[in-house]
């Protein structure tokens, strides 16, 4: 149920180039254009992606013409596509590897999309499959693309991005090799074992292009690092910031997630019971037709407190730095402070002192 709630939200995401300094004069790049501002539906979320393009600020710099893009933004979806690249790969995988029919794929994706509050048509599946086939052909076409080669000459080479995506938790990874500077996909291939030698074979089509490789961006996988180091020993290799940060944050995120789950388990049922009880009392008092105004107000307040505590227990985290446990703790502390104030200020009134004890007790667990 929580999953559904989170997926319904559109996440806004601003993506900037991974390369931060001009490759020619090493000045800090400046934002010059919004390459795209669009909605992308991936297998797990709906994202509004703002893709920012950067340029060297120095008028006289020979590298001034290069528009720097975000490899991560290009990896999310193909140009002009609302459905993410992961869905394109999923469709291709289901059709070619698992031999599912278009109707079966449509059924399975439609069910999946219910969580995201999205739909997909049979026609769109066919279209995505065509895109998948085009991706697999990309490597053979790029070698004959003279206009692209001219662009590369002007950029003095390519910045290679290596991106491995696992369509499902199996041992198959689909690798996409892309030039970050032009956004062009150079090669795509399925790999079942990510050994150094297999990755070197995967990178062979890029070597065959015979264009200078200025830099490489990849995730932190050791065999990737080794393969790149052997093929292009002197080329700077940067670990994708997104992957590096996600990896660095993983331990804390997991620890926080555990704390959040423990807190939720300990408090949720009791809070729910209290809330239910107060609601029942409130109804009873309201129905008794006697003068109970003060009591009614008290129960309303208590119920509201319980609802706020329940709300705090349902806070969700977001990788890598949205810690739900911490946020929950903060929210509950605020409620506790408020209850303490209530306790001090309301000492003269009946019930107020006794009743808030219940959630306050709970809050002390934190
Ligand atoms: Zn420059």
PDB file of N, CA and C in Angstrom, residues 69 138-161 177-187 205-213:
ATOM      1  N   UNK A  69      26.392  17.271 -21.827  1.00  0.00           N
ATOM      2  CA  UNK A  69      25.104  16.701 -21.426  1.00  0.00           C
ATOM      3  C   UNK A  69      25.276  15.796 -20.213  1.00  0.00           C
ATOM      4  N   UNK A 138      22.423  -0.069 -33.450  1.00  0.00           N
ATOM      5  CA  UNK A 138      23.104   1.233 -33.354  1.00  0.00           C
ATOM      6  C   UNK A 138      24.607   1.129 -33.598  1.00  0.00           C
ATOM      7  N   UNK A 139      25.222   0.073 -33.031  1.00  0.00           N
ATOM      8  CA  UNK A 139      26.668  -0.096 -33.119  1.00  0.00           C
ATOM      9  C   UNK A 139      27.155  -0.233 -34.543  1.00  0.00           C
ATOM     10  N   UNK A 140      26.381  -0.920 -35.399  1.00  0.00           N
ATOM     11  CA  UNK A 140      26.846  -1.117 -36.761  1.00  0.00           C
ATOM     12  C   UNK A 140      26.635   0.151 -37.582  1.00  0.00           C
ATOM     13  N   UNK A 141      25.645   0.966 -37.193  1.00  0.00           N
ATOM     14  CA  UNK A 141      25.351   2.157 -37.983  1.00  0.00           C
ATOM     15  C   UNK A 141      26.313   3.316 -37.703  1.00  0.00           C
ATOM     16  N   UNK A 142      26.747   3.402 -36.460  1.00  0.00           N
ATOM     17  CA  UNK A 142      27.527   4.562 -36.053  1.00  0.00           C
ATOM     18  C   UNK A 142      28.849   4.651 -36.831  1.00  0.00           C
ATOM     19  N   UNK A 143      29.389   3.484 -37.196  1.00  0.00           N
ATOM     20  CA  UNK A 143      30.691   3.467 -37.874  1.00  0.00           C
ATOM     21  C   UNK A 143      30.598   4.111 -39.270  1.00  0.00           C
ATOM     22  N   UNK A 144      29.379   4.127 -39.850  1.00  0.00           N
ATOM     23  CA  UNK A 144      29.212   4.743 -41.173  1.00  0.00           C
ATOM     24  C   UNK A 144      28.606   6.143 -41.101  1.00  0.00           C
ATOM     25  N   UNK A 145      28.413   6.657 -39.900  1.00  0.00           N
ATOM     26  CA  UNK A 145      27.736   7.950 -39.745  1.00  0.00           C
ATOM     27  C   UNK A 145      28.758   9.092 -39.821  1.00  0.00           C
ATOM     28  N   UNK A 146      28.903   9.641 -41.044  1.00  0.00           N
ATOM     29  CA  UNK A 146      29.945  10.650 -41.259  1.00  0.00           C
ATOM     30  C   UNK A 146      29.654  11.962 -40.510  1.00  0.00           C
ATOM     31  N   UNK A 147      28.374  12.337 -40.454  1.00  0.00           N
ATOM     32  CA  UNK A 147      28.008  13.579 -39.759  1.00  0.00           C
ATOM     33  C   UNK A 147      28.388  13.480 -38.279  1.00  0.00           C
ATOM     34  N   UNK A 148      28.132  12.322 -37.716  1.00  0.00           N
ATOM     35  CA  UNK A 148      28.490  12.124 -36.308  1.00  0.00           C
ATOM     36  C   UNK A 148      30.007  12.171 -36.123  1.00  0.00           C
ATOM     37  N   UNK A 149      30.721  11.530 -37.046  1.00  0.00           N
ATOM     38  CA  UNK A 149      32.188  11.516 -36.946  1.00  0.00           C
ATOM     39  C   UNK A 149      32.765  12.928 -37.020  1.00  0.00           C
ATOM     40  N   UNK A 150      32.112  13.772 -37.839  1.00  0.00           N
ATOM     41  CA  UNK A 150      32.548  15.156 -37.958  1.00  0.00           C
ATOM     42  C   UNK A 150      32.374  15.881 -36.623  1.00  0.00           C
ATOM     43  N   UNK A 151      31.231  15.625 -35.971  1.00  0.00           N
ATOM     44  CA  UNK A 151      30.973  16.198 -34.640  1.00  0.00           C
ATOM     45  C   UNK A 151      32.066  15.754 -33.664  1.00  0.00           C
ATOM     46  N   UNK A 152      32.401  14.462 -33.742  1.00  0.00           N
ATOM     47  CA  UNK A 152      33.420  13.911 -32.847  1.00  0.00           C
ATOM     48  C   UNK A 152      34.768  14.575 -33.094  1.00  0.00           C
ATOM     49  N   UNK A 153      35.060  14.828 -34.384  1.00  0.00           N
ATOM     50  CA  UNK A 153      36.325  15.502 -34.709  1.00  0.00           C
ATOM     51  C   UNK A 153      36.365  16.883 -34.056  1.00  0.00           C
ATOM     52  N   UNK A 154      35.213  17.574 -34.124  1.00  0.00           N
ATOM     53  CA  UNK A 154      35.153  18.905 -33.523  1.00  0.00           C
ATOM     54  C   UNK A 154      35.304  18.832 -31.995  1.00  0.00           C
ATOM     55  N   UNK A 155      34.745  17.769 -31.404  1.00  0.00           N
ATOM     56  CA  UNK A 155      34.857  17.588 -29.946  1.00  0.00           C
ATOM     57  C   UNK A 155      36.220  17.017 -29.546  1.00  0.00           C
ATOM     58  N   UNK A 156      37.041  16.685 -30.540  1.00  0.00           N
ATOM     59  CA  UNK A 156      38.358  16.065 -30.336  1.00  0.00           C
ATOM     60  C   UNK A 156      38.267  14.694 -29.686  1.00  0.00           C
ATOM     61  N   UNK A 157      37.153  14.015 -29.889  1.00  0.00           N
ATOM     62  CA  UNK A 157      37.028  12.658 -29.387  1.00  0.00           C
ATOM     63  C   UNK A 157      35.715  12.444 -28.667  1.00  0.00           C
ATOM     64  N   UNK A 158      35.610  11.300 -27.996  1.00  0.00           N
ATOM     65  CA  UNK A 158      34.364  10.988 -27.285  1.00  0.00           C
ATOM     66  C   UNK A 158      34.636  10.824 -25.786  1.00  0.00           C
ATOM     67  N   UNK A 159      33.601  11.082 -24.995  1.00  0.00           N
ATOM     68  CA  UNK A 159      33.653  10.714 -23.581  1.00  0.00           C
ATOM     69  C   UNK A 159      32.712   9.524 -23.449  1.00  0.00           C
ATOM     70  N   UNK A 160      33.298   8.371 -23.175  1.00  0.00           N
ATOM     71  CA  UNK A 160      32.546   7.120 -23.213  1.00  0.00           C
ATOM     72  C   UNK A 160      31.832   6.852 -21.884  1.00  0.00           C
ATOM     73  N   UNK A 161      30.530   6.605 -21.994  1.00  0.00           N
ATOM     74  CA  UNK A 161      29.788   6.214 -20.797  1.00  0.00           C
ATOM     75  C   UNK A 161      29.416   4.738 -20.916  1.00  0.00           C
ATOM     76  N   UNK A 177      26.655   1.538 -24.425  1.00  0.00           N
ATOM     77  CA  UNK A 177      27.854   2.360 -24.524  1.00  0.00           C
ATOM     78  C   UNK A 177      27.453   3.627 -25.271  1.00  0.00           C
ATOM     79  N   UNK A 178      27.778   4.759 -24.677  1.00  0.00           N
ATOM     80  CA  UNK A 178      27.289   6.014 -25.232  1.00  0.00           C
ATOM     81  C   UNK A 178      28.399   7.059 -25.215  1.00  0.00           C
ATOM     82  N   UNK A 179      28.353   7.975 -26.196  1.00  0.00           N
ATOM     83  CA  UNK A 179      29.253   9.124 -26.140  1.00  0.00           C
ATOM     84  C   UNK A 179      28.523  10.246 -25.400  1.00  0.00           C
ATOM     85  N   UNK A 180      29.098  10.662 -24.290  1.00  0.00           N
ATOM     86  CA  UNK A 180      28.438  11.672 -23.456  1.00  0.00           C
ATOM     87  C   UNK A 180      28.332  13.012 -24.186  1.00  0.00           C
ATOM     88  N   UNK A 181      29.324  13.354 -25.013  1.00  0.00           N
ATOM     89  CA  UNK A 181      29.356  14.676 -25.644  1.00  0.00           C
ATOM     90  C   UNK A 181      28.289  14.834 -26.722  1.00  0.00           C
ATOM     91  N   UNK A 182      28.025  13.766 -27.479  1.00  0.00           N
ATOM     92  CA  UNK A 182      26.997  13.872 -28.518  1.00  0.00           C
ATOM     93  C   UNK A 182      25.699  13.168 -28.110  1.00  0.00           C
ATOM     94  N   UNK A 183      25.738  12.411 -27.038  1.00  0.00           N
ATOM     95  CA  UNK A 183      24.550  11.684 -26.587  1.00  0.00           C
ATOM     96  C   UNK A 183      24.273  10.445 -27.431  1.00  0.00           C
ATOM     97  N   UNK A 184      25.147  10.140 -28.353  1.00  0.00           N
ATOM     98  CA  UNK A 184      24.937   9.043 -29.304  1.00  0.00           C
ATOM     99  C   UNK A 184      25.215   7.676 -28.664  1.00  0.00           C
ATOM    100  N   UNK A 185      24.304   6.724 -28.927  1.00  0.00           N
ATOM    101  CA  UNK A 185      24.546   5.360 -28.453  1.00  0.00           C
ATOM    102  C   UNK A 185      25.482   4.672 -29.431  1.00  0.00           C
ATOM    103  N   UNK A 186      26.577   4.132 -28.917  1.00  0.00           N
ATOM    104  CA  UNK A 186      27.601   3.550 -29.778  1.00  0.00           C
ATOM    105  C   UNK A 186      27.407   2.046 -29.940  1.00  0.00           C
ATOM    106  N   UNK A 187      26.903   1.442 -28.888  1.00  0.00           N
ATOM    107  CA  UNK A 187      26.757  -0.005 -28.947  1.00  0.00           C
ATOM    108  C   UNK A 187      25.878  -0.465 -27.795  1.00  0.00           C
ATOM    109  N   UNK A 205      33.813  -2.824 -30.199  1.00  0.00           N
ATOM    110  CA  UNK A 205      33.255  -1.955 -31.251  1.00  0.00           C
ATOM    111  C   UNK A 205      33.633  -0.489 -31.075  1.00  0.00           C
ATOM    112  N   UNK A 206      33.837  -0.043 -29.849  1.00  0.00           N
ATOM    113  CA  UNK A 206      34.239   1.355 -29.616  1.00  0.00           C
ATOM    114  C   UNK A 206      35.687   1.540 -30.064  1.00  0.00           C
ATOM    115  N   UNK A 207      36.519   0.536 -29.750  1.00  0.00           N
ATOM    116  CA  UNK A 207      37.916   0.578 -30.187  1.00  0.00           C
ATOM    117  C   UNK A 207      37.949   0.636 -31.719  1.00  0.00           C
ATOM    118  N   UNK A 208      37.059  -0.159 -32.354  1.00  0.00           N
ATOM    119  CA  UNK A 208      37.039  -0.241 -33.814  1.00  0.00           C
ATOM    120  C   UNK A 208      36.632   1.076 -34.481  1.00  0.00           C
ATOM    121  N   UNK A 209      35.955   1.958 -33.741  1.00  0.00           N
ATOM    122  CA  UNK A 209      35.557   3.252 -34.314  1.00  0.00           C
ATOM    123  C   UNK A 209      36.770   4.125 -34.621  1.00  0.00           C
ATOM    124  N   UNK A 210      37.880   3.798 -33.949  1.00  0.00           N
ATOM    125  CA  UNK A 210      39.137   4.540 -34.129  1.00  0.00           C
ATOM    126  C   UNK A 210      38.969   6.038 -33.910  1.00  0.00           C
ATOM    127  N   UNK A 211      38.214   6.385 -32.885  1.00  0.00           N
ATOM    128  CA  UNK A 211      38.118   7.791 -32.495  1.00  0.00           C
ATOM    129  C   UNK A 211      38.810   7.944 -31.138  1.00  0.00           C
ATOM    130  N   UNK A 212      39.404   9.122 -30.878  1.00  0.00           N
ATOM    131  CA  UNK A 212      40.065   9.300 -29.588  1.00  0.00           C
ATOM    132  C   UNK A 212      39.056   9.238 -28.435  1.00  0.00           C
ATOM    133  N   UNK A 213      39.417   8.538 -27.386  1.00  0.00           N
ATOM    134  CA  UNK A 213      38.579   8.505 -26.185  1.00  0.00           C
ATOM    135  C   UNK A 213      39.197   9.480 -25.176  1.00  0.00           C
TER     136      UNK A 213
END
